[in-house]
Amino acid sequence: MEITTEYPGGVSEKQTGPQSVIETIVTAESGESGESGEMIGMASRPAGPRPCPVAASLQIIGERWSLLAIREMSYGVHRFEQITNYTGASRDILADRLRKLESAGVVERRQYSEHPPRFEYHLTAAGEALRPVLLALTQWGSNWAQNPPTATFDHECGHELQLDLVCHHCGQPVTPGSTRQHSPR
């Protein structure tokens, strides 16, 4: 899948591949191409909807019932009736969200009964990769959306889980001042 968005002033963004990688190409007024990987200030972009990995992710998992279904599967709940009960979603809405998640490669169906045909829903590798997102949302919700929190997680070390963002390469904390966006090289 490839989506290209053209902006005035010769700026275009191309979103490609299953991981929704965004490549920014800057074209000069004369029509010559800039080099891929060139840094572009986020605030200096033309006004309009901004294609990005967050927007692409929300197209797939951004609806409430989708993310709650993913949460239940990450807890080991795989049958439709149980997912319905634990999320509070209506059957028709949940069926629709599960179909969309399956077509996006986040969830897979596994048949567990032939007569009548019944299926379980399991996370794929793409769905499993959402676990850190669920943990971060749990931590955020416990701190900012619920008082008192209704769920926390303990790490195997015995302490309450506290997520910290650090750079994989240097181990330094990730802060707004330590990051910048650029197009892939």
Short mmCIF file of N, CA, C and O in Angstrom, two decimals, residues 56-144:
data_model
loop_
_atom_site.label_atom_id
_atom_site.label_comp_id
_atom_site.label_asym_id
_atom_site.label_seq_id
_atom_site.Cartn_x
_atom_site.Cartn_y
_atom_site.Cartn_z
N ALA A 56 -1.68 6.84 11.08
CA ALA A 56 -1.84 5.54 10.43
C ALA A 56 -2.22 4.46 11.44
O ALA A 56 -3.07 3.60 11.17
N SER A 57 -1.60 4.50 12.62
CA SER A 57 -1.93 3.52 13.67
C SER A 57 -3.36 3.68 14.15
O SER A 57 -4.08 2.69 14.36
N LEU A 58 -3.78 4.93 14.33
CA LEU A 58 -5.15 5.18 14.80
C LEU A 58 -6.20 4.75 13.78
O LEU A 58 -7.32 4.41 14.16
N GLN A 59 -5.84 4.73 12.50
CA GLN A 59 -6.77 4.21 11.49
C GLN A 59 -7.09 2.74 11.75
O GLN A 59 -8.16 2.27 11.43
N ILE A 60 -6.16 2.04 12.35
CA ILE A 60 -6.33 0.60 12.60
C ILE A 60 -6.84 0.33 14.02
O ILE A 60 -7.79 -0.44 14.21
N ILE A 61 -6.24 0.94 15.02
CA ILE A 61 -6.55 0.57 16.41
C ILE A 61 -7.17 1.69 17.22
O ILE A 61 -7.39 1.53 18.41
N GLY A 62 -7.46 2.82 16.59
CA GLY A 62 -7.87 4.00 17.33
C GLY A 62 -9.29 4.02 17.84
O GLY A 62 -9.65 4.89 18.62
N GLU A 63 -10.11 3.08 17.46
CA GLU A 63 -11.49 3.06 17.93
C GLU A 63 -11.54 2.30 19.26
O GLU A 63 -10.85 1.30 19.45
N ARG A 64 -12.34 2.80 20.18
CA ARG A 64 -12.38 2.28 21.56
C ARG A 64 -12.51 0.76 21.62
O ARG A 64 -11.75 0.10 22.32
N TRP A 65 -13.47 0.20 20.91
CA TRP A 65 -13.74 -1.24 21.03
C TRP A 65 -12.61 -2.07 20.44
O TRP A 65 -12.35 -3.19 20.89
N SER A 66 -11.91 -1.54 19.46
CA SER A 66 -10.76 -2.25 18.89
C SER A 66 -9.67 -2.41 19.93
O SER A 66 -9.15 -3.50 20.15
N LEU A 67 -9.32 -1.32 20.58
CA LEU A 67 -8.25 -1.37 21.57
C LEU A 67 -8.64 -2.19 22.79
O LEU A 67 -7.81 -2.92 23.35
N LEU A 68 -9.91 -2.13 23.19
CA LEU A 68 -10.34 -2.96 24.32
C LEU A 68 -10.34 -4.44 23.96
O LEU A 68 -10.01 -5.29 24.80
N ALA A 69 -10.67 -4.79 22.73
CA ALA A 69 -10.60 -6.19 22.29
C ALA A 69 -9.15 -6.66 22.30
O ALA A 69 -8.85 -7.78 22.74
N ILE A 70 -8.24 -5.81 21.83
CA ILE A 70 -6.81 -6.14 21.86
C ILE A 70 -6.36 -6.33 23.30
O ILE A 70 -5.60 -7.27 23.61
N ARG A 71 -6.82 -5.46 24.19
CA ARG A 71 -6.49 -5.61 25.62
C ARG A 71 -6.90 -6.99 26.13
O ARG A 71 -6.12 -7.67 26.79
N GLU A 72 -8.13 -7.40 25.82
CA GLU A 72 -8.62 -8.69 26.31
C GLU A 72 -7.81 -9.85 25.75
O GLU A 72 -7.49 -10.79 26.48
N MET A 73 -7.47 -9.80 24.48
CA MET A 73 -6.66 -10.87 23.89
C MET A 73 -5.28 -10.90 24.54
O MET A 73 -4.72 -11.98 24.74
N SER A 74 -4.73 -9.74 24.90
CA SER A 74 -3.43 -9.71 25.57
C SER A 74 -3.53 -10.31 26.97
O SER A 74 -2.53 -10.78 27.52
N TYR A 75 -4.73 -10.30 27.56
CA TYR A 75 -4.96 -10.91 28.88
C TYR A 75 -5.25 -12.41 28.76
O TYR A 75 -5.43 -13.07 29.77
N GLY A 76 -5.34 -12.94 27.53
CA GLY A 76 -5.62 -14.35 27.35
C GLY A 76 -7.07 -14.68 27.10
O GLY A 76 -7.46 -15.85 27.11
N VAL A 77 -7.90 -13.69 26.85
CA VAL A 77 -9.32 -13.89 26.54
C VAL A 77 -9.42 -13.97 25.02
O VAL A 77 -9.05 -13.02 24.33
N HIS A 78 -9.93 -15.10 24.49
CA HIS A 78 -9.91 -15.30 23.04
C HIS A 78 -11.27 -15.58 22.41
O HIS A 78 -11.40 -15.49 21.19
N ARG A 79 -12.26 -15.90 23.20
CA ARG A 79 -13.56 -16.24 22.63
C ARG A 79 -14.45 -15.01 22.56
O ARG A 79 -14.45 -14.15 23.44
N PHE A 80 -15.23 -14.96 21.48
CA PHE A 80 -16.06 -13.80 21.17
C PHE A 80 -16.95 -13.39 22.33
O PHE A 80 -17.01 -12.22 22.70
N GLU A 81 -17.66 -14.35 22.92
CA GLU A 81 -18.58 -14.04 24.02
C GLU A 81 -17.84 -13.41 25.21
O GLU A 81 -18.33 -12.47 25.82
N GLN A 82 -16.68 -13.96 25.53
CA GLN A 82 -15.90 -13.42 26.65
C GLN A 82 -15.40 -12.01 26.34
O GLN A 82 -15.44 -11.14 27.21
N ILE A 83 -14.93 -11.80 25.11
CA ILE A 83 -14.45 -10.47 24.73
C ILE A 83 -15.61 -9.48 24.81
O ILE A 83 -15.45 -8.36 25.32
N THR A 84 -16.79 -9.89 24.35
CA THR A 84 -17.98 -9.04 24.42
C THR A 84 -18.28 -8.67 25.88
O THR A 84 -18.51 -7.50 26.20
N ASN A 85 -18.27 -9.67 26.75
CA ASN A 85 -18.59 -9.43 28.17
C ASN A 85 -17.58 -8.52 28.85
O ASN A 85 -17.97 -7.62 29.60
N TYR A 86 -16.30 -8.74 28.62
CA TYR A 86 -15.27 -7.96 29.30
C TYR A 86 -15.10 -6.54 28.76
O TYR A 86 -14.61 -5.68 29.47
N THR A 87 -15.48 -6.33 27.50
CA THR A 87 -15.34 -4.98 26.93
C THR A 87 -16.62 -4.17 27.06
O THR A 87 -16.56 -2.94 27.10
N GLY A 88 -17.77 -4.84 27.10
CA GLY A 88 -19.04 -4.13 27.10
C GLY A 88 -19.51 -3.73 25.71
O GLY A 88 -20.53 -3.06 25.57
N ALA A 89 -18.79 -4.14 24.69
CA ALA A 89 -19.17 -3.82 23.30
C ALA A 89 -20.37 -4.65 22.88
O ALA A 89 -20.53 -5.79 23.31
N SER A 90 -21.21 -4.08 22.03
CA SER A 90 -22.31 -4.86 21.48
C SER A 90 -21.73 -5.88 20.49
O SER A 90 -20.64 -5.68 19.94
N ARG A 91 -22.48 -6.94 20.26
CA ARG A 91 -22.00 -8.03 19.41
C ARG A 91 -21.70 -7.55 17.98
O ARG A 91 -20.66 -7.91 17.43
N ASP A 92 -22.59 -6.73 17.43
CA ASP A 92 -22.37 -6.30 16.04
C ASP A 92 -21.18 -5.36 15.92
O ASP A 92 -20.39 -5.46 14.97
N ILE A 93 -20.99 -4.47 16.87
CA ILE A 93 -19.84 -3.56 16.83
C ILE A 93 -18.55 -4.35 17.02
O ILE A 93 -17.57 -4.15 16.30
N LEU A 94 -18.53 -5.27 17.99
CA LEU A 94 -17.33 -6.06 18.22
C LEU A 94 -16.99 -6.91 17.00
O LEU A 94 -15.82 -6.99 16.61
N ALA A 95 -17.98 -7.53 16.39
CA ALA A 95 -17.73 -8.34 15.18
C ALA A 95 -17.11 -7.49 14.09
O ALA A 95 -16.16 -7.91 13.42
N ASP A 96 -17.62 -6.27 13.91
CA ASP A 96 -17.07 -5.36 12.91
C ASP A 96 -15.62 -5.01 13.23
O ASP A 96 -14.74 -5.04 12.35
N ARG A 97 -15.32 -4.67 14.48
CA ARG A 97 -13.96 -4.29 14.86
C ARG A 97 -12.99 -5.46 14.72
O ARG A 97 -11.86 -5.30 14.26
N LEU A 98 -13.43 -6.67 15.08
CA LEU A 98 -12.57 -7.84 14.94
C LEU A 98 -12.28 -8.13 13.47
O LEU A 98 -11.15 -8.49 13.12
N ARG A 99 -13.27 -7.96 12.60
CA ARG A 99 -13.03 -8.14 11.16
C ARG A 99 -12.00 -7.15 10.65
O ARG A 99 -11.10 -7.49 9.88
N LYS A 100 -12.11 -5.89 11.09
CA LYS A 100 -11.15 -4.87 10.66
C LYS A 100 -9.75 -5.17 11.19
O LYS A 100 -8.77 -5.02 10.46
N LEU A 101 -9.66 -5.59 12.44
CA LEU A 101 -8.36 -5.93 13.00
C LEU A 101 -7.75 -7.15 12.30
O LEU A 101 -6.54 -7.21 12.07
N GLU A 102 -8.60 -8.09 11.93
CA GLU A 102 -8.11 -9.27 11.20
C GLU A 102 -7.61 -8.86 9.81
O GLU A 102 -6.53 -9.28 9.39
N SER A 103 -8.35 -8.03 9.11
CA SER A 103 -7.92 -7.61 7.77
C SER A 103 -6.66 -6.75 7.83
O SER A 103 -5.89 -6.72 6.87
N ALA A 104 -6.41 -6.08 8.95
CA ALA A 104 -5.20 -5.27 9.12
C ALA A 104 -4.02 -6.10 9.60
O ALA A 104 -2.91 -5.58 9.72
N GLY A 105 -4.24 -7.39 9.90
CA GLY A 105 -3.14 -8.24 10.33
C GLY A 105 -2.79 -8.13 11.80
O GLY A 105 -1.72 -8.57 12.22
N VAL A 106 -3.69 -7.58 12.61
CA VAL A 106 -3.45 -7.42 14.05
C VAL A 106 -3.96 -8.63 14.81
O VAL A 106 -3.41 -9.00 15.84
N VAL A 107 -5.01 -9.25 14.28
CA VAL A 107 -5.69 -10.37 14.93
C VAL A 107 -5.85 -11.49 13.91
O VAL A 107 -6.00 -11.23 12.71
N GLU A 108 -5.82 -12.73 14.39
CA GLU A 108 -6.14 -13.87 13.52
C GLU A 108 -7.22 -14.72 14.18
O GLU A 108 -7.28 -14.81 15.40
N ARG A 109 -8.06 -15.30 13.34
CA ARG A 109 -9.10 -16.21 13.84
C ARG A 109 -8.59 -17.63 13.79
O ARG A 109 -7.94 -18.02 12.82
N ARG A 110 -8.92 -18.40 14.82
CA ARG A 110 -8.56 -19.82 14.88
C ARG A 110 -9.82 -20.61 15.22
O ARG A 110 -10.45 -20.37 16.25
N GLN A 111 -10.16 -21.55 14.36
CA GLN A 111 -11.37 -22.33 14.58
C GLN A 111 -11.15 -23.33 15.71
O GLN A 111 -10.16 -24.05 15.73
N TYR A 112 -12.10 -23.35 16.66
CA TYR A 112 -12.00 -24.30 17.76
C TYR A 112 -13.17 -25.28 17.77
O TYR A 112 -13.17 -26.24 18.54
N SER A 113 -14.19 -25.04 16.93
CA SER A 113 -15.33 -25.96 16.84
C SER A 113 -15.82 -25.98 15.39
O SER A 113 -15.96 -24.92 14.77
N GLU A 114 -16.07 -27.19 14.88
CA GLU A 114 -16.58 -27.30 13.51
C GLU A 114 -18.11 -27.26 13.47
O GLU A 114 -18.67 -26.75 12.51
N HIS A 115 -18.77 -27.88 14.46
CA HIS A 115 -20.24 -27.93 14.47
C HIS A 115 -20.75 -27.45 15.81
O HIS A 115 -20.66 -28.17 16.78
N PRO A 116 -21.26 -26.26 15.94
CA PRO A 116 -21.29 -25.22 14.91
C PRO A 116 -19.90 -24.58 14.77
O PRO A 116 -19.07 -24.65 15.69
N PRO A 117 -19.65 -23.93 13.63
CA PRO A 117 -18.33 -23.30 13.46
C PRO A 117 -18.13 -22.16 14.47
O PRO A 117 -18.96 -21.26 14.56
N ARG A 118 -17.06 -22.26 15.24
CA ARG A 118 -16.74 -21.24 16.25
C ARG A 118 -15.25 -20.92 16.14
O ARG A 118 -14.43 -21.80 15.87
N PHE A 119 -14.94 -19.66 16.42
CA PHE A 119 -13.57 -19.20 16.28
C PHE A 119 -13.10 -18.49 17.54
O PHE A 119 -13.89 -17.88 18.26
N GLU A 120 -11.80 -18.56 17.79
CA GLU A 120 -11.15 -17.76 18.80
C GLU A 120 -10.36 -16.68 18.07
O GLU A 120 -10.01 -16.83 16.90
N TYR A 121 -10.07 -15.61 18.79
CA TYR A 121 -9.30 -14.51 18.23
C TYR A 121 -7.99 -14.39 18.99
O TYR A 121 -7.98 -14.36 20.22
N HIS A 122 -6.89 -14.36 18.24
CA HIS A 122 -5.55 -14.28 18.83
C HIS A 122 -4.77 -13.15 18.20
O HIS A 122 -4.95 -12.83 17.02
N LEU A 123 -3.88 -12.56 18.97
CA LEU A 123 -3.03 -11.50 18.46
C LEU A 123 -1.95 -12.08 17.55
O LEU A 123 -1.37 -13.12 17.86
N THR A 124 -1.70 -11.41 16.45
CA THR A 124 -0.58 -11.75 15.58
C THR A 124 0.67 -11.07 16.15
O THR A 124 0.60 -10.41 17.20
N ALA A 125 1.77 -11.16 15.43
CA ALA A 125 2.99 -10.46 15.87
C ALA A 125 2.72 -8.96 15.94
O ALA A 125 3.18 -8.28 16.87
N ALA A 126 1.95 -8.44 14.99
CA ALA A 126 1.61 -7.00 15.01
C ALA A 126 0.77 -6.67 16.24
O ALA A 126 0.95 -5.62 16.87
N GLY A 127 -0.14 -7.56 16.61
CA GLY A 127 -0.95 -7.35 17.81
C GLY A 127 -0.13 -7.45 19.08
O GLY A 127 -0.30 -6.65 20.01
N GLU A 128 0.77 -8.42 19.13
CA GLU A 128 1.64 -8.57 20.31
C GLU A 128 2.53 -7.34 20.49
O GLU A 128 2.85 -6.97 21.61
N ALA A 129 2.90 -6.72 19.38
CA ALA A 129 3.76 -5.53 19.45
C ALA A 129 3.05 -4.35 20.10
O ALA A 129 3.68 -3.35 20.45
N LEU A 130 1.73 -4.46 20.30
CA LEU A 130 0.96 -3.40 20.96
C LEU A 130 1.00 -3.50 22.49
O LEU A 130 0.49 -2.61 23.17
N ARG A 131 1.57 -4.54 23.04
CA ARG A 131 1.62 -4.68 24.52
C ARG A 131 2.24 -3.47 25.20
O ARG A 131 1.70 -2.98 26.19
N PRO A 132 3.37 -2.95 24.72
CA PRO A 132 3.92 -1.75 25.38
C PRO A 132 2.97 -0.56 25.30
O PRO A 132 2.92 0.25 26.23
N VAL A 133 2.21 -0.47 24.23
CA VAL A 133 1.23 0.62 24.09
C VAL A 133 0.14 0.45 25.15
O VAL A 133 -0.25 1.42 25.81
N LEU A 134 -0.34 -0.78 25.33
CA LEU A 134 -1.37 -1.04 26.34
C LEU A 134 -0.84 -0.74 27.74
O LEU A 134 -1.55 -0.15 28.57
N LEU A 135 0.40 -1.12 28.01
CA LEU A 135 0.98 -0.83 29.32
C LEU A 135 1.14 0.67 29.53
O LEU A 135 0.87 1.19 30.63
N ALA A 136 1.55 1.38 28.49
CA ALA A 136 1.69 2.84 28.61
C ALA A 136 0.32 3.49 28.83
O ALA A 136 0.20 4.41 29.64
N LEU A 137 -0.71 3.01 28.13
CA LEU A 137 -2.06 3.55 28.34
C LEU A 137 -2.57 3.23 29.74
O LEU A 137 -3.25 4.06 30.36
N THR A 138 -2.25 2.04 30.24
CA THR A 138 -2.64 1.68 31.60
C THR A 138 -1.98 2.62 32.61
O THR A 138 -2.64 3.14 33.52
N GLN A 139 -0.70 2.87 32.42
CA GLN A 139 0.01 3.77 33.33
C GLN A 139 -0.55 5.18 33.22
O GLN A 139 -0.78 5.85 34.24
N TRP A 140 -0.78 5.67 32.01
CA TRP A 140 -1.32 7.01 31.82
C TRP A 140 -2.72 7.11 32.45
O TRP A 140 -3.02 8.07 33.17
N GLY A 141 -3.56 6.11 32.19
CA GLY A 141 -4.91 6.11 32.75
C GLY A 141 -4.92 6.07 34.26
O GLY A 141 -5.74 6.73 34.91
N SER A 142 -4.00 5.31 34.84
CA SER A 142 -3.90 5.24 36.30
C SER A 142 -3.48 6.58 36.89
O SER A 142 -3.93 6.96 37.97
N ASN A 143 -2.63 7.30 36.18
CA ASN A 143 -2.14 8.59 36.67
C ASN A 143 -3.09 9.75 36.39
O ASN A 143 -3.16 10.69 37.17
N TRP A 144 -3.79 9.71 35.26
CA TRP A 144 -4.51 10.90 34.81
C TRP A 144 -6.01 10.71 34.60
O TRP A 144 -6.74 11.70 34.57
#
